[in-house]
PDB file of C-alpha atoms in Angstrom:
ATOM      1  CA  UNK A 821      -9.099 -20.535 -44.912  1.00  0.00           C
ATOM      2  CA  UNK A 822      -7.319 -23.140 -42.792  1.00  0.00           C
ATOM      3  CA  UNK A 823      -4.457 -20.730 -42.147  1.00  0.00           C
ATOM      4  CA  UNK A 824      -6.915 -18.003 -41.130  1.00  0.00           C
ATOM      5  CA  UNK A 825      -8.668 -20.301 -38.666  1.00  0.00           C
ATOM      6  CA  UNK A 826      -5.389 -21.480 -37.222  1.00  0.00           C
ATOM      7  CA  UNK A 827      -4.290 -17.867 -36.777  1.00  0.00           C
ATOM      8  CA  UNK A 828      -7.438 -17.326 -34.697  1.00  0.00           C
ATOM      9  CA  UNK A 829      -6.860 -20.381 -32.489  1.00  0.00           C
ATOM     10  CA  UNK A 830      -6.664 -19.670 -28.725  1.00  0.00           C
ATOM     11  CA  UNK A 831      -3.124 -21.023 -28.504  1.00  0.00           C
ATOM     12  CA  UNK A 832      -2.166 -17.775 -30.201  1.00  0.00           C
ATOM     13  CA  UNK A 833      -4.136 -15.913 -27.559  1.00  0.00           C
ATOM     14  CA  UNK A 834      -2.328 -17.758 -24.800  1.00  0.00           C
ATOM     15  CA  UNK A 835       1.027 -16.935 -26.333  1.00  0.00           C
ATOM     16  CA  UNK A 836       0.032 -13.285 -26.540  1.00  0.00           C
ATOM     17  CA  UNK A 837      -0.994 -13.303 -22.888  1.00  0.00           C
ATOM     18  CA  UNK A 838       2.027 -15.214 -21.612  1.00  0.00           C
ATOM     19  CA  UNK A 839       4.613 -13.907 -24.040  1.00  0.00           C
ATOM     20  CA  UNK A 840       5.415 -10.615 -22.368  1.00  0.00           C
ATOM     21  CA  UNK A 841       5.699 -12.160 -18.924  1.00  0.00           C
ATOM     22  CA  UNK A 842       7.772 -15.101 -20.094  1.00  0.00           C
ATOM     23  CA  UNK A 843      10.262 -12.960 -21.977  1.00  0.00           C
ATOM     24  CA  UNK A 844      10.471 -10.432 -19.180  1.00  0.00           C
ATOM     25  CA  UNK A 845      10.945 -13.237 -16.677  1.00  0.00           C
ATOM     26  CA  UNK A 846      13.863 -14.587 -18.666  1.00  0.00           C
ATOM     27  CA  UNK A 847      15.601 -11.232 -18.395  1.00  0.00           C
ATOM     28  CA  UNK A 848      14.843 -10.596 -22.038  1.00  0.00           C
ATOM     29  CA  UNK A 849      14.151  -6.893 -22.278  1.00  0.00           C
ATOM     30  CA  UNK A 850      15.474  -6.969 -25.778  1.00  0.00           C
ATOM     31  CA  UNK A 851      17.891  -4.551 -27.348  1.00  0.00           C
ATOM     32  CA  UNK A 852      18.413  -4.419 -31.088  1.00  0.00           C
ATOM     33  CA  UNK A 853      21.715  -6.292 -30.907  1.00  0.00           C
ATOM     34  CA  UNK A 854      20.390  -9.242 -28.896  1.00  0.00           C
ATOM     35  CA  UNK A 855      17.289 -11.300 -29.699  1.00  0.00           C
ATOM     36  CA  UNK A 856      16.669 -14.123 -27.212  1.00  0.00           C
ATOM     37  CA  UNK A 857      16.239 -17.568 -28.711  1.00  0.00           C
ATOM     38  CA  UNK A 858      12.794 -19.075 -28.126  1.00  0.00           C
ATOM     39  CA  UNK A 859      12.375 -22.774 -28.918  1.00  0.00           C
ATOM     40  CA  UNK A 860       8.838 -24.125 -29.258  1.00  0.00           C
ATOM     41  CA  UNK A 861       8.383 -27.790 -28.311  1.00  0.00           C
ATOM     42  CA  UNK A 862       4.603 -27.668 -28.579  1.00  0.00           C
ATOM     43  CA  UNK A 863       2.161 -30.140 -30.109  1.00  0.00           C
ATOM     44  CA  UNK A 864       3.426 -31.489 -33.464  1.00  0.00           C
ATOM     45  CA  UNK A 865       6.369 -29.099 -33.131  1.00  0.00           C
ATOM     46  CA  UNK A 866       4.570 -26.665 -35.405  1.00  0.00           C
ATOM     47  CA  UNK A 867       5.900 -23.562 -33.720  1.00  0.00           C
ATOM     48  CA  UNK A 868       2.809 -21.451 -34.276  1.00  0.00           C
ATOM     49  CA  UNK A 869       2.298 -21.108 -30.533  1.00  0.00           C
ATOM     50  CA  UNK A 870       5.303 -18.849 -30.056  1.00  0.00           C
ATOM     51  CA  UNK A 871       5.051 -17.006 -33.356  1.00  0.00           C
ATOM     52  CA  UNK A 872       3.633 -13.959 -31.625  1.00  0.00           C
ATOM     53  CA  UNK A 873       6.830 -13.670 -29.602  1.00  0.00           C
ATOM     54  CA  UNK A 874       8.474 -12.329 -32.746  1.00  0.00           C
ATOM     55  CA  UNK A 875       6.621  -9.137 -31.951  1.00  0.00           C
ATOM     56  CA  UNK A 876       8.640  -8.995 -28.742  1.00  0.00           C
ATOM     57  CA  UNK A 877      11.849  -9.317 -30.803  1.00  0.00           C
ATOM     58  CA  UNK A 878      12.419 -12.979 -30.037  1.00  0.00           C
ATOM     59  CA  UNK A 879      13.986 -15.325 -32.594  1.00  0.00           C
ATOM     60  CA  UNK A 880      11.663 -18.364 -32.754  1.00  0.00           C
ATOM     61  CA  UNK A 881      13.009 -21.763 -33.688  1.00  0.00           C
ATOM     62  CA  UNK A 882      10.164 -24.001 -34.852  1.00  0.00           C
ATOM     63  CA  UNK A 883       9.347 -26.914 -37.108  1.00  0.00           C
ATOM     64  CA  UNK A 884       7.133 -25.301 -39.740  1.00  0.00           C
ATOM     65  CA  UNK A 885       4.354 -22.785 -40.406  1.00  0.00           C
ATOM     66  CA  UNK A 886       6.591 -19.836 -39.559  1.00  0.00           C
ATOM     67  CA  UNK A 887       7.789 -19.147 -43.090  1.00  0.00           C
ATOM     68  CA  UNK A 888       5.930 -15.844 -43.067  1.00  0.00           C
ATOM     69  CA  UNK A 889       7.847 -14.672 -40.014  1.00  0.00           C
ATOM     70  CA  UNK A 890      11.030 -12.850 -40.918  1.00  0.00           C
ATOM     71  CA  UNK A 891      14.265 -14.430 -39.668  1.00  0.00           C
ATOM     72  CA  UNK A 892      12.560 -17.596 -38.395  1.00  0.00           C
ATOM     73  CA  UNK A 893      14.514 -20.845 -38.620  1.00  0.00           C
ATOM     74  CA  UNK A 894      12.947 -24.294 -38.919  1.00  0.00           C
ATOM     75  CA  UNK A 895      14.535 -27.255 -37.140  1.00  0.00           C
ATOM     76  CA  UNK A 896      12.920 -30.698 -36.926  1.00  0.00           C
ATOM     77  CA  UNK A 897      13.060 -32.360 -33.538  1.00  0.00           C
ATOM     78  CA  UNK A 898      11.096 -33.402 -30.478  1.00  0.00           C
ATOM     79  CA  UNK A 899      10.839 -32.380 -26.849  1.00  0.00           C
ATOM     80  CA  UNK A 900      12.944 -35.385 -25.869  1.00  0.00           C
ATOM     81  CA  UNK A 901      15.630 -34.909 -28.536  1.00  0.00           C
ATOM     82  CA  UNK A 902      16.231 -31.319 -29.649  1.00  0.00           C
ATOM     83  CA  UNK A 903      18.975 -30.782 -32.225  1.00  0.00           C
ATOM     84  CA  UNK A 904      20.082 -27.624 -30.433  1.00  0.00           C
ATOM     85  CA  UNK A 905      23.282 -26.648 -28.614  1.00  0.00           C
ATOM     86  CA  UNK A 906      23.614 -26.757 -24.852  1.00  0.00           C
ATOM     87  CA  UNK A 907      22.490 -23.588 -23.055  1.00  0.00           C
ATOM     88  CA  UNK A 908      21.173 -21.997 -26.276  1.00  0.00           C
ATOM     89  CA  UNK A 909      17.634 -20.868 -25.327  1.00  0.00           C
ATOM     90  CA  UNK A 910      16.338 -18.157 -23.021  1.00  0.00           C
ATOM     91  CA  UNK A 911      12.794 -19.566 -23.087  1.00  0.00           C
ATOM     92  CA  UNK A 912      11.239 -22.896 -23.985  1.00  0.00           C
ATOM     93  CA  UNK A 913       7.441 -22.852 -24.320  1.00  0.00           C
ATOM     94  CA  UNK A 914       5.190 -25.882 -24.586  1.00  0.00           C
ATOM     95  CA  UNK A 915       1.585 -25.106 -25.503  1.00  0.00           C
ATOM     96  CA  UNK A 916      -1.169 -27.709 -25.149  1.00  0.00           C
ATOM     97  CA  UNK A 917       1.436 -30.452 -25.468  1.00  0.00           C
ATOM     98  CA  UNK A 918       3.416 -31.431 -22.360  1.00  0.00           C
ATOM     99  CA  UNK A 919       1.035 -34.284 -21.539  1.00  0.00           C
ATOM    100  CA  UNK A 920       2.151 -35.987 -24.780  1.00  0.00           C
ATOM    101  CA  UNK A 921       5.836 -35.947 -23.829  1.00  0.00           C
ATOM    102  CA  UNK A 922       7.996 -38.441 -21.997  1.00  0.00           C
ATOM    103  CA  UNK A 923       8.159 -36.007 -19.097  1.00  0.00           C
ATOM    104  CA  UNK A 924      11.441 -37.142 -17.526  1.00  0.00           C
ATOM    105  CA  UNK A 925      13.323 -37.210 -20.824  1.00  0.00           C
ATOM    106  CA  UNK A 926      11.774 -33.945 -22.007  1.00  0.00           C
ATOM    107  CA  UNK A 927      12.684 -32.092 -18.796  1.00  0.00           C
ATOM    108  CA  UNK A 928      16.259 -33.361 -18.971  1.00  0.00           C
ATOM    109  CA  UNK A 929      16.510 -32.143 -22.573  1.00  0.00           C
ATOM    110  CA  UNK A 930      14.860 -28.821 -21.766  1.00  0.00           C
ATOM    111  CA  UNK A 931      17.343 -28.311 -18.922  1.00  0.00           C
ATOM    112  CA  UNK A 932      20.211 -29.011 -21.314  1.00  0.00           C
ATOM    113  CA  UNK A 933      19.008 -26.533 -23.946  1.00  0.00           C
ATOM    114  CA  UNK A 934      18.004 -23.707 -21.590  1.00  0.00           C
ATOM    115  CA  UNK A 935      20.599 -21.194 -20.542  1.00  0.00           C
ATOM    116  CA  UNK A 936      21.176 -20.823 -16.783  1.00  0.00           C
ATOM    117  CA  UNK A 937      18.288 -18.658 -15.568  1.00  0.00           C
ATOM    118  CA  UNK A 938      16.221 -19.430 -18.670  1.00  0.00           C
ATOM    119  CA  UNK A 939      12.523 -20.091 -18.291  1.00  0.00           C
ATOM    120  CA  UNK A 940      10.381 -23.107 -19.087  1.00  0.00           C
ATOM    121  CA  UNK A 941       6.717 -22.238 -19.689  1.00  0.00           C
ATOM    122  CA  UNK A 942       4.124 -25.024 -20.013  1.00  0.00           C
ATOM    123  CA  UNK A 943       0.637 -23.747 -20.759  1.00  0.00           C
ATOM    124  CA  UNK A 944      -2.735 -24.681 -22.160  1.00  0.00           C
ATOM    125  CA  UNK A 945      -6.385 -23.715 -22.192  1.00  0.00           C
ATOM    126  CA  UNK A 946      -9.539 -24.818 -20.453  1.00  0.00           C
ATOM    127  CA  UNK A 947     -12.665 -23.652 -22.245  1.00  0.00           C
ATOM    128  CA  UNK A 948     -16.198 -23.901 -20.973  1.00  0.00           C
ATOM    129  CA  UNK A 949     -19.123 -23.105 -23.261  1.00  0.00           C
ATOM    130  CA  UNK A 950     -22.481 -22.356 -21.700  1.00  0.00           C
ATOM    131  CA  UNK A 951     -24.613 -25.371 -20.801  1.00  0.00           C
ATOM    132  CA  UNK A 952     -27.027 -24.498 -23.624  1.00  0.00           C
ATOM    133  CA  UNK A 953     -24.228 -25.233 -26.132  1.00  0.00           C
ATOM    134  CA  UNK A 954     -22.208 -27.841 -24.222  1.00  0.00           C
ATOM    135  CA  UNK A 955     -25.170 -30.155 -23.667  1.00  0.00           C
ATOM    136  CA  UNK A 956     -26.260 -30.479 -27.315  1.00  0.00           C
ATOM    137  CA  UNK A 957     -22.636 -30.819 -28.419  1.00  0.00           C
ATOM    138  CA  UNK A 958     -21.963 -33.669 -25.961  1.00  0.00           C
ATOM    139  CA  UNK A 959     -25.196 -35.470 -26.862  1.00  0.00           C
ATOM    140  CA  UNK A 960     -24.489 -35.214 -30.596  1.00  0.00           C
ATOM    141  CA  UNK A 961     -20.924 -36.412 -30.136  1.00  0.00           C
ATOM    142  CA  UNK A 962     -22.009 -39.464 -28.145  1.00  0.00           C
ATOM    143  CA  UNK A 963     -24.566 -40.296 -30.828  1.00  0.00           C
ATOM    144  CA  UNK A 964     -22.295 -40.031 -33.880  1.00  0.00           C
ATOM    145  CA  UNK A 965     -19.020 -41.289 -32.321  1.00  0.00           C
ATOM    146  CA  UNK A 966     -19.967 -43.616 -29.442  1.00  0.00           C
ATOM    147  CA  UNK A 967     -16.634 -45.467 -29.592  1.00  0.00           C
ATOM    148  CA  UNK A 968     -14.498 -42.335 -29.337  1.00  0.00           C
ATOM    149  CA  UNK A 969     -12.600 -41.809 -26.054  1.00  0.00           C
ATOM    150  CA  UNK A 970     -14.088 -38.312 -26.056  1.00  0.00           C
ATOM    151  CA  UNK A 971     -17.668 -39.618 -26.099  1.00  0.00           C
ATOM    152  CA  UNK A 972     -17.821 -40.316 -22.367  1.00  0.00           C
ATOM    153  CA  UNK A 973     -16.425 -37.018 -21.195  1.00  0.00           C
ATOM    154  CA  UNK A 974     -18.798 -34.710 -19.304  1.00  0.00           C
ATOM    155  CA  UNK A 975     -20.394 -31.902 -21.283  1.00  0.00           C
ATOM    156  CA  UNK A 976     -18.640 -29.337 -19.106  1.00  0.00           C
ATOM    157  CA  UNK A 977     -15.218 -30.124 -17.659  1.00  0.00           C
ATOM    158  CA  UNK A 978     -14.283 -28.781 -14.219  1.00  0.00           C
ATOM    159  CA  UNK A 979     -11.356 -26.380 -14.214  1.00  0.00           C
ATOM    160  CA  UNK A 980     -10.049 -28.078 -11.060  1.00  0.00           C
ATOM    161  CA  UNK A 981      -9.387 -31.221 -13.109  1.00  0.00           C
ATOM    162  CA  UNK A 982      -7.026 -29.351 -15.407  1.00  0.00           C
ATOM    163  CA  UNK A 983      -5.403 -27.403 -12.589  1.00  0.00           C
ATOM    164  CA  UNK A 984      -4.529 -30.742 -10.994  1.00  0.00           C
ATOM    165  CA  UNK A 985      -2.797 -31.786 -14.232  1.00  0.00           C
ATOM    166  CA  UNK A 986      -0.694 -28.624 -14.235  1.00  0.00           C
ATOM    167  CA  UNK A 987       0.134 -29.255 -10.577  1.00  0.00           C
ATOM    168  CA  UNK A 988       1.574 -32.634 -11.592  1.00  0.00           C
ATOM    169  CA  UNK A 989       3.724 -30.836 -14.185  1.00  0.00           C
ATOM    170  CA  UNK A 990       5.025 -28.635 -11.359  1.00  0.00           C
ATOM    171  CA  UNK A 991       5.762 -31.737  -9.286  1.00  0.00           C
ATOM    172  CA  UNK A 992       7.740 -33.272 -12.151  1.00  0.00           C
ATOM    173  CA  UNK A 993       9.756 -30.088 -12.590  1.00  0.00           C
ATOM    174  CA  UNK A 994      10.418 -29.893  -8.840  1.00  0.00           C
ATOM    175  CA  UNK A 995      11.534 -33.520  -8.666  1.00  0.00           C
ATOM    176  CA  UNK A 996      14.338 -32.934 -11.182  1.00  0.00           C
ATOM    177  CA  UNK A 997      16.137 -30.605  -8.771  1.00  0.00           C
ATOM    178  CA  UNK A 998      17.329 -28.669 -11.827  1.00  0.00           C
ATOM    179  CA  UNK A 999      14.830 -25.798 -11.770  1.00  0.00           C
ATOM    180  CA  UNK A1000      13.818 -23.105  -9.318  1.00  0.00           C
ATOM    181  CA  UNK A1001      10.510 -23.467  -7.509  1.00  0.00           C
ATOM    182  CA  UNK A1002       7.748 -23.817 -10.153  1.00  0.00           C
ATOM    183  CA  UNK A1003       4.896 -21.341 -10.235  1.00  0.00           C
ATOM    184  CA  UNK A1004       1.358 -21.756 -11.530  1.00  0.00           C
ATOM    185  CA  UNK A1005      -0.278 -18.845 -13.318  1.00  0.00           C
ATOM    186  CA  UNK A1006      -3.995 -18.726 -14.193  1.00  0.00           C
ATOM    187  CA  UNK A1007      -5.353 -16.247 -16.734  1.00  0.00           C
ATOM    188  CA  UNK A1008      -9.162 -15.952 -16.924  1.00  0.00           C
ATOM    189  CA  UNK A1009     -10.826 -14.420 -19.938  1.00  0.00           C
ATOM    190  CA  UNK A1010     -13.934 -14.589 -22.128  1.00  0.00           C
ATOM    191  CA  UNK A1011     -14.685 -14.455 -25.821  1.00  0.00           C
ATOM    192  CA  UNK A1012     -17.984 -13.926 -27.618  1.00  0.00           C
ATOM    193  CA  UNK A1013     -18.686 -15.946 -30.758  1.00  0.00           C
ATOM    194  CA  UNK A1014     -21.259 -15.423 -33.489  1.00  0.00           C
ATOM    195  CA  UNK A1015     -22.702 -18.643 -34.876  1.00  0.00           C
ATOM    196  CA  UNK A1016     -20.671 -18.794 -38.092  1.00  0.00           C
ATOM    197  CA  UNK A1017     -17.357 -18.170 -36.390  1.00  0.00           C
ATOM    198  CA  UNK A1018     -17.910 -20.794 -33.709  1.00  0.00           C
ATOM    199  CA  UNK A1019     -18.992 -23.407 -36.274  1.00  0.00           C
ATOM    200  CA  UNK A1020     -15.940 -22.623 -38.415  1.00  0.00           C
ATOM    201  CA  UNK A1021     -13.541 -23.060 -35.500  1.00  0.00           C
ATOM    202  CA  UNK A1022     -15.174 -26.059 -33.822  1.00  0.00           C
ATOM    203  CA  UNK A1023     -13.800 -28.633 -36.333  1.00  0.00           C
ATOM    204  CA  UNK A1024     -10.230 -27.543 -35.460  1.00  0.00           C
ATOM    205  CA  UNK A1025     -10.552 -28.814 -31.876  1.00  0.00           C
ATOM    206  CA  UNK A1026      -8.906 -32.125 -30.996  1.00  0.00           C
ATOM    207  CA  UNK A1027     -11.979 -34.279 -30.485  1.00  0.00           C
ATOM    208  CA  UNK A1028     -13.387 -33.505 -33.936  1.00  0.00           C
ATOM    209  CA  UNK A1029     -10.358 -33.564 -36.201  1.00  0.00           C
ATOM    210  CA  UNK A1030     -10.595 -37.336 -36.829  1.00  0.00           C
ATOM    211  CA  UNK A1031     -14.343 -37.530 -37.457  1.00  0.00           C
ATOM    212  CA  UNK A1032     -15.793 -38.278 -40.877  1.00  0.00           C
ATOM    213  CA  UNK A1033     -17.636 -35.583 -42.864  1.00  0.00           C
ATOM    214  CA  UNK A1034     -21.067 -36.990 -41.990  1.00  0.00           C
ATOM    215  CA  UNK A1035     -20.277 -37.219 -38.283  1.00  0.00           C
ATOM    216  CA  UNK A1036     -18.912 -33.687 -38.230  1.00  0.00           C
ATOM    217  CA  UNK A1037     -21.906 -32.287 -40.123  1.00  0.00           C
ATOM    218  CA  UNK A1038     -24.314 -33.864 -37.622  1.00  0.00           C
ATOM    219  CA  UNK A1039     -22.509 -32.296 -34.674  1.00  0.00           C
ATOM    220  CA  UNK A1040     -22.315 -28.881 -36.325  1.00  0.00           C
ATOM    221  CA  UNK A1041     -26.043 -29.016 -37.089  1.00  0.00           C
ATOM    222  CA  UNK A1042     -26.849 -29.662 -33.416  1.00  0.00           C
ATOM    223  CA  UNK A1043     -24.493 -26.983 -32.145  1.00  0.00           C
ATOM    224  CA  UNK A1044     -25.713 -24.488 -34.747  1.00  0.00           C
ATOM    225  CA  UNK A1045     -29.310 -25.041 -33.677  1.00  0.00           C
ATOM    226  CA  UNK A1046     -28.318 -24.528 -30.043  1.00  0.00           C
ATOM    227  CA  UNK A1047     -26.563 -21.250 -30.861  1.00  0.00           C
ATOM    228  CA  UNK A1048     -29.562 -20.094 -32.889  1.00  0.00           C
ATOM    229  CA  UNK A1049     -31.765 -20.755 -29.862  1.00  0.00           C
ATOM    230  CA  UNK A1050     -29.477 -18.455 -27.838  1.00  0.00           C
ATOM    231  CA  UNK A1051     -29.938 -15.612 -30.304  1.00  0.00           C
ATOM    232  CA  UNK A1052     -27.130 -16.435 -32.721  1.00  0.00           C
ATOM    233  CA  UNK A1053     -24.106 -15.992 -30.445  1.00  0.00           C
ATOM    234  CA  UNK A1054     -22.687 -17.009 -27.072  1.00  0.00           C
ATOM    235  CA  UNK A1055     -19.823 -16.217 -24.707  1.00  0.00           C
ATOM    236  CA  UNK A1056     -17.123 -18.772 -23.978  1.00  0.00           C
ATOM    237  CA  UNK A1057     -15.288 -18.786 -20.650  1.00  0.00           C
ATOM    238  CA  UNK A1058     -11.571 -19.570 -20.839  1.00  0.00           C
ATOM    239  CA  UNK A1059      -8.766 -20.160 -18.390  1.00  0.00           C
ATOM    240  CA  UNK A1060      -5.199 -20.244 -19.634  1.00  0.00           C
ATOM    241  CA  UNK A1061      -3.223 -22.316 -17.127  1.00  0.00           C
ATOM    242  CA  UNK A1062       0.551 -22.170 -16.960  1.00  0.00           C
ATOM    243  CA  UNK A1063       3.265 -23.936 -15.012  1.00  0.00           C
ATOM    244  CA  UNK A1064       6.575 -22.108 -15.266  1.00  0.00           C
ATOM    245  CA  UNK A1065      10.026 -22.339 -13.725  1.00  0.00           C
ATOM    246  CA  UNK A1066      13.543 -20.978 -14.151  1.00  0.00           C
ATOM    247  CA  UNK A1067      16.516 -23.205 -14.808  1.00  0.00           C
ATOM    248  CA  UNK A1068      18.866 -23.067 -11.826  1.00  0.00           C
ATOM    249  CA  UNK A1069      22.340 -21.517 -11.727  1.00  0.00           C
ATOM    250  CA  UNK A1070      21.270 -17.977 -12.504  1.00  0.00           C
ATOM    251  CA  UNK A1071      23.625 -15.361 -11.203  1.00  0.00           C
ATOM    252  CA  UNK A1072      21.959 -12.652  -9.123  1.00  0.00           C
ATOM    253  CA  UNK A1073      18.307 -12.296  -8.061  1.00  0.00           C
ATOM    254  CA  UNK A1074      15.490 -14.029  -9.902  1.00  0.00           C
ATOM    255  CA  UNK A1075      13.697 -11.901 -12.523  1.00  0.00           C
ATOM    256  CA  UNK A1076      10.411 -10.172 -11.813  1.00  0.00           C
ATOM    257  CA  UNK A1077       7.355 -12.452 -11.799  1.00  0.00           C
ATOM    258  CA  UNK A1078       4.760  -9.749 -12.372  1.00  0.00           C
ATOM    259  CA  UNK A1079       1.774 -11.042 -14.330  1.00  0.00           C
ATOM    260  CA  UNK A1080      -0.433  -9.144 -16.728  1.00  0.00           C
ATOM    261  CA  UNK A1081      -4.165  -9.419 -16.958  1.00  0.00           C
ATOM    262  CA  UNK A1082      -5.480 -10.711 -20.288  1.00  0.00           C
ATOM    263  CA  UNK A1083      -6.893  -8.103 -22.614  1.00  0.00           C
ATOM    264  CA  UNK A1084      -8.422  -8.096 -26.056  1.00  0.00           C
ATOM    265  CA  UNK A1085     -10.220 -10.735 -28.118  1.00  0.00           C
ATOM    266  CA  UNK A1086      -8.862 -14.198 -28.735  1.00  0.00           C
ATOM    267  CA  UNK A1087     -11.341 -16.280 -30.726  1.00  0.00           C
ATOM    268  CA  UNK A1088     -11.605 -20.037 -30.519  1.00  0.00           C
ATOM    269  CA  UNK A1089     -14.060 -22.854 -29.909  1.00  0.00           C
TER     270      UNK A1089
END
């Protein structure tokens, strides 16, 4: 059940949405004799965020949870110290994680591991439930976990706040002088959730993973009642935000930067 829920997490959706563009941007229109190396330095190094790139004939290098993917290799490491050769990756993707890194050290290591002209892609998700769900969730969280750092956050978080964070990532990349001009890509999309699915996925989100069973049950009861009052389902608004840049020293013109519009479902709460 845990594996099923993780497979439905929106990080997978973001990888699906960004994957084609990122690979194409790295000059990786793959032929059978050449699979570009894709190294995931995402949260916990789990590698699940780039697993979908296997479908684009990439060769993911991750920490764990990719055993089911044919030809995947598992290598333990961190964003700041990757046990990988110089200039060995076409793409390095960091999903929902760059804010945890030592940015200066991580960017230096990413530059070392990327091939000239390779792409760094930093991305994450902003989700905004309707006020009818967000309000009861925030009130229940403050009541059951008043000492949590998440307890004082607003019920609905402005997208501009997160865009500013990704702008600082672009500034850090720019300051290194080792990458081409960073770009910021927004992808807007929506997903509808029936009550049971949203309540199953909610405990996988960061603010709830450390709560006790009683605390979690109280929050789920409040959110479930709010969803019932809305008719048993609701629509979540998402924005996948990305900051991306090419490593310098690429011969010839920069690859195409054409973006695709998101399509298809990508469940998460």
